[in-house]
Tab-separated table of C-alpha atoms in Angstrom:
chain	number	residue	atom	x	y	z
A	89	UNK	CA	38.298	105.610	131.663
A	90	UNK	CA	37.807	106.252	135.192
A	91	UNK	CA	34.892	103.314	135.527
A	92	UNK	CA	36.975	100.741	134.327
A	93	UNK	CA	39.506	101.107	137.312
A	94	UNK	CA	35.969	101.057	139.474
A	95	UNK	CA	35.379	98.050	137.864
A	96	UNK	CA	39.328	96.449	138.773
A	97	UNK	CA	38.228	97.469	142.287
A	98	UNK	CA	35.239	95.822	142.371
A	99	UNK	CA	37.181	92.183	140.978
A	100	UNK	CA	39.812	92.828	143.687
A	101	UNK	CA	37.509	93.286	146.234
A	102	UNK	CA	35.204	90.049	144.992
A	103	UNK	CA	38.535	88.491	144.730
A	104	UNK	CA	40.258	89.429	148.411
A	105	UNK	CA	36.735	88.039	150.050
A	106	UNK	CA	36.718	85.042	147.998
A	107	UNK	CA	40.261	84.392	149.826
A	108	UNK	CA	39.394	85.518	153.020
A	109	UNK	CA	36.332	82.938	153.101
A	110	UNK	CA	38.728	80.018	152.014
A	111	UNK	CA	40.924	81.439	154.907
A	112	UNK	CA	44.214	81.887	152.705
A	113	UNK	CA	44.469	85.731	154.570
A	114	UNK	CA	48.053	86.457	152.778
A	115	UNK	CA	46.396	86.318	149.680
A	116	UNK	CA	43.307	88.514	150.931
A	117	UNK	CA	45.949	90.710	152.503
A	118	UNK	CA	48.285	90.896	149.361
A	119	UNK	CA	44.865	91.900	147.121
A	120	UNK	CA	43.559	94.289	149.708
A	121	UNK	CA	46.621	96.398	149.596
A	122	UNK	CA	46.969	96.218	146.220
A	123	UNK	CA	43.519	97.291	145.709
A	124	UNK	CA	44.025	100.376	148.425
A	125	UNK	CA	46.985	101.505	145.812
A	126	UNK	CA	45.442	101.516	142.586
A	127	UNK	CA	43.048	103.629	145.032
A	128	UNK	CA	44.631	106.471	146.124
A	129	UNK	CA	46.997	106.501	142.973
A	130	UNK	CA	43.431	107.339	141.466
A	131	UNK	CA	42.424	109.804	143.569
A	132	UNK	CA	45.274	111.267	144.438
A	133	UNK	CA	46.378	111.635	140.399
A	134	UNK	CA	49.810	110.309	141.768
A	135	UNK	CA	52.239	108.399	139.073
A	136	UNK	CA	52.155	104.497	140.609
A	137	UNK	CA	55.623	104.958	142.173
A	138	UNK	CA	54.563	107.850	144.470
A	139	UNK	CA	52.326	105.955	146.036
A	140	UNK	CA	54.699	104.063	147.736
A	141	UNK	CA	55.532	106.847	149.759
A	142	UNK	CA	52.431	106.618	151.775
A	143	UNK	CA	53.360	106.586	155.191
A	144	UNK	CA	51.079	103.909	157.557
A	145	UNK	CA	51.705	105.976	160.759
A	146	UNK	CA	50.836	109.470	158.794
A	147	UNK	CA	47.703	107.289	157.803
A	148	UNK	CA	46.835	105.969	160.975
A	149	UNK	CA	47.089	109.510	162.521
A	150	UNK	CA	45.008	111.124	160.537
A	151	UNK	CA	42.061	108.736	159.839
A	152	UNK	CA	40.116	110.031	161.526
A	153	UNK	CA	39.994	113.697	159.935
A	154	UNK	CA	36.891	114.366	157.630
A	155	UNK	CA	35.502	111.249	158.465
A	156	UNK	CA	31.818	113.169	159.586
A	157	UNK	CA	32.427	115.659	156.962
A	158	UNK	CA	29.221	117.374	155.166
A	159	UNK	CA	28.736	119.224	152.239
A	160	UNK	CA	27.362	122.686	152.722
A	161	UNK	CA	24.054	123.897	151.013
A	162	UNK	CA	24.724	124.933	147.377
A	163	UNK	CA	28.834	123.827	147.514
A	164	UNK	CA	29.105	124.007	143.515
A	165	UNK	CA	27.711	127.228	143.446
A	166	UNK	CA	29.864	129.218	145.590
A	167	UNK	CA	33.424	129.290	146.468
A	168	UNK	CA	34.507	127.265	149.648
A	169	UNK	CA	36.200	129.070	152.514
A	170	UNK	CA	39.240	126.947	154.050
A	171	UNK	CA	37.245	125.769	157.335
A	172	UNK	CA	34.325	124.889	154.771
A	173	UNK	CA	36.893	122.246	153.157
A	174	UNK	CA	38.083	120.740	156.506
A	175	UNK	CA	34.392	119.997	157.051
A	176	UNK	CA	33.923	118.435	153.807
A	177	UNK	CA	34.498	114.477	154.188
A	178	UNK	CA	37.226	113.313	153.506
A	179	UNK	CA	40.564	111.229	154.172
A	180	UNK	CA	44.160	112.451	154.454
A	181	UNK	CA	46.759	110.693	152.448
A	182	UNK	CA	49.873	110.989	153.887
A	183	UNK	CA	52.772	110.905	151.735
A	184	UNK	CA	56.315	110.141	153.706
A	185	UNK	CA	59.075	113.007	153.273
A	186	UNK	CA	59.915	116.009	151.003
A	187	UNK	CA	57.407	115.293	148.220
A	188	UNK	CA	56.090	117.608	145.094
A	189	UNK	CA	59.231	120.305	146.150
A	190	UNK	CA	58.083	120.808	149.640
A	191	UNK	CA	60.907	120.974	152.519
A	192	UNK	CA	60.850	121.267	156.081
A	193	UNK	CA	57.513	118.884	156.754
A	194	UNK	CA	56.570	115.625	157.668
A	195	UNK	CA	54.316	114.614	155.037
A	196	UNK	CA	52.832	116.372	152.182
A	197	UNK	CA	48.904	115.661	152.786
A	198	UNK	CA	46.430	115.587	150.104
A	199	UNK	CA	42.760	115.587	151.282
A	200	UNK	CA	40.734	112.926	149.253
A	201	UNK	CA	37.088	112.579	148.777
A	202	UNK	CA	35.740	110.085	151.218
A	203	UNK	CA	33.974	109.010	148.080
A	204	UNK	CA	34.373	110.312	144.469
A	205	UNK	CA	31.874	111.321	142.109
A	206	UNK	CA	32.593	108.379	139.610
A	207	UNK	CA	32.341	105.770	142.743
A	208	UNK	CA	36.438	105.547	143.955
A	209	UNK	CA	35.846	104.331	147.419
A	210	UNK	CA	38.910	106.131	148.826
A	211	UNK	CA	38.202	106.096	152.836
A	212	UNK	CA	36.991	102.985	152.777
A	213	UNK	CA	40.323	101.564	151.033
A	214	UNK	CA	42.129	103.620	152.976
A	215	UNK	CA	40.915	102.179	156.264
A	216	UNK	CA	40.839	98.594	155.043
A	217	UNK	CA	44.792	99.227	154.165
A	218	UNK	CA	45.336	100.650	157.872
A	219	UNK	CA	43.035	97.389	159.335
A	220	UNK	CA	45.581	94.752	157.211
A	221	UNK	CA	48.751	96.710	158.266
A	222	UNK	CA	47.603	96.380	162.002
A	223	UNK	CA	46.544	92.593	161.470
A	224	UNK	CA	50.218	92.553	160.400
A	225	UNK	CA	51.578	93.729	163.453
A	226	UNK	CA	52.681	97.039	161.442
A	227	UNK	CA	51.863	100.805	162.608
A	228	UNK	CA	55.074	102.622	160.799
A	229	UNK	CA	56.744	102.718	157.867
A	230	UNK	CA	55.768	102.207	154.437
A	231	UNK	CA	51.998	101.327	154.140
A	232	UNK	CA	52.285	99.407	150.881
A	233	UNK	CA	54.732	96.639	152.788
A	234	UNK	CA	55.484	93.077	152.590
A	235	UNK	CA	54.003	91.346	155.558
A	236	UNK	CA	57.125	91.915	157.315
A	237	UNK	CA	57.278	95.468	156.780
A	238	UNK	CA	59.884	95.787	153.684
A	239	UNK	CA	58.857	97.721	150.623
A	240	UNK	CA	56.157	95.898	148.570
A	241	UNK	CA	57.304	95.408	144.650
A	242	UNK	CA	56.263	97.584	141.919
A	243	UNK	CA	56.098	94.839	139.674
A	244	UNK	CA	53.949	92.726	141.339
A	245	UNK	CA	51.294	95.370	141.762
A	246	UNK	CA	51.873	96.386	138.387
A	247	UNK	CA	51.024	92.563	137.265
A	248	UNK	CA	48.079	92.072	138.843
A	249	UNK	CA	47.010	95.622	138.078
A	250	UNK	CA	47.060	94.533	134.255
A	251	UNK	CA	45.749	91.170	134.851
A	252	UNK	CA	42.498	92.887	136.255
A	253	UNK	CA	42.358	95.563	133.338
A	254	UNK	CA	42.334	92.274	131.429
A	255	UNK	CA	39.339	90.698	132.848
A	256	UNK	CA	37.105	94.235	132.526
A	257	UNK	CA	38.569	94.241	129.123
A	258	UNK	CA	36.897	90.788	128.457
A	259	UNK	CA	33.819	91.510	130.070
A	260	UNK	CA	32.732	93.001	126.461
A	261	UNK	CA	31.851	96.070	128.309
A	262	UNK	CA	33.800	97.864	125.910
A	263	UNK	CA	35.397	100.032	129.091
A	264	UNK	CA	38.542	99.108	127.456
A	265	UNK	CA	38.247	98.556	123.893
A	266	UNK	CA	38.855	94.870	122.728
A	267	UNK	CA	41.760	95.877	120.206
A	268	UNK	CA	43.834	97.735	122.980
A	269	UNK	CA	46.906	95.367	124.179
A	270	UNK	CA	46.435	95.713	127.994
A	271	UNK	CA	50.123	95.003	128.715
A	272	UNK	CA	51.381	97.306	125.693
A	273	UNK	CA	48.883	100.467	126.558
A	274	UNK	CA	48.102	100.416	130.480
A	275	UNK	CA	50.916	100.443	133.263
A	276	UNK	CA	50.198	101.624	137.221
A	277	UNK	CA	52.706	104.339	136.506
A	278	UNK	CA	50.603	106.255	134.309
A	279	UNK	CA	47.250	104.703	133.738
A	280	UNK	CA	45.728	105.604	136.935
A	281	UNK	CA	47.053	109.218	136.992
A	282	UNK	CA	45.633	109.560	133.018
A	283	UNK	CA	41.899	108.193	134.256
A	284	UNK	CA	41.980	110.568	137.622
């Protein structure tokens, strides 16, 4: 369910300031972008490998959209015009390229909550991933990098992924159920995108 991927955000997050304060920042770094993925994955109902198309200058350009947004008077009970959505908050994910069929753009933005319902903290992963990337020195390219810029690695997000499922799974808070084999059932290719 959705609130146990809450809960893997809240761990990483615990987790990235408990390195941060013992001043090991790659680590912090590493966690926060990891975090920022399973994110938008989330939100965006992407399978895990389209998320590395996120594009850090697409991000960076577009921050700042929806960031004031408000919701109109009585928004679930009437149908939303298209200027009522661009005043609704939220952030733009910017995917690099010819994504989902498209041809002849940039990036194929998807306007997520700044907040969702069930408590995914999108915008403010968002903008924690663009604040690491620029602490890196990095304002293009892929946005889920190695510190240097290259392609970060499936597998490594995929293993820390199911290392937090893991801990809310022991937690007895029965978010995943005891008897499920984390590294069997749950994957960041389709897990996230099933829970959205």
């Amino acid at each position: 369910p959705i609130m146990a991927i809450v809960d893997v955000l809240i761990y990483i997050r615990r987790d990235a300031d408990n390195a941060e304060f013992l001043d090991e920042q790659m680590e912090a770094n590493e966690l926060w972008k990891i975090g920022a993925f399973i994110c938008i994955v989330t939100a965006g109902s992407l399978r895990g490998y389209e998320g590395f198309f996120t594009d850090l200058a697409g991000l960076i350009e577009n921050l700042h959209k929806g960031r004031e947004g408000k919701v109109p008077e009585n928004a679930m009970k009437k149908i939303l015009t298209e200027s009522d959505c661009l005043r609704l908050p939220h952030v733009c994910l910017c995917l690099l390229g010819d994504f989902k069929g498209e041809g002849g753009t940039n990036y194929h933005m998807m306007n997520l909550a700044n907040e969702s319902i069930s408590g995914l903290q999108v915008r403010w992963w968002i903008e924690k991933l663009v604040e690491v990337s620029e602490a890196e020195g990095r304002s293009s390219g892929p946005a889920f990098a190695t510190p240097s810029g290259g392609l970060a690695n499936m597998g490594d997000y995929n293993s820390v992924f199911k290392s937090y499922l893991k801990e809310v799974q022991s937690t007895g808070s029965n978010l995943i159920p005891e008897g499920n084999d984390v590294d069997e059932m749950y994957n960041l290719n389709c897990t996230p995108r099933k829970t959205a």
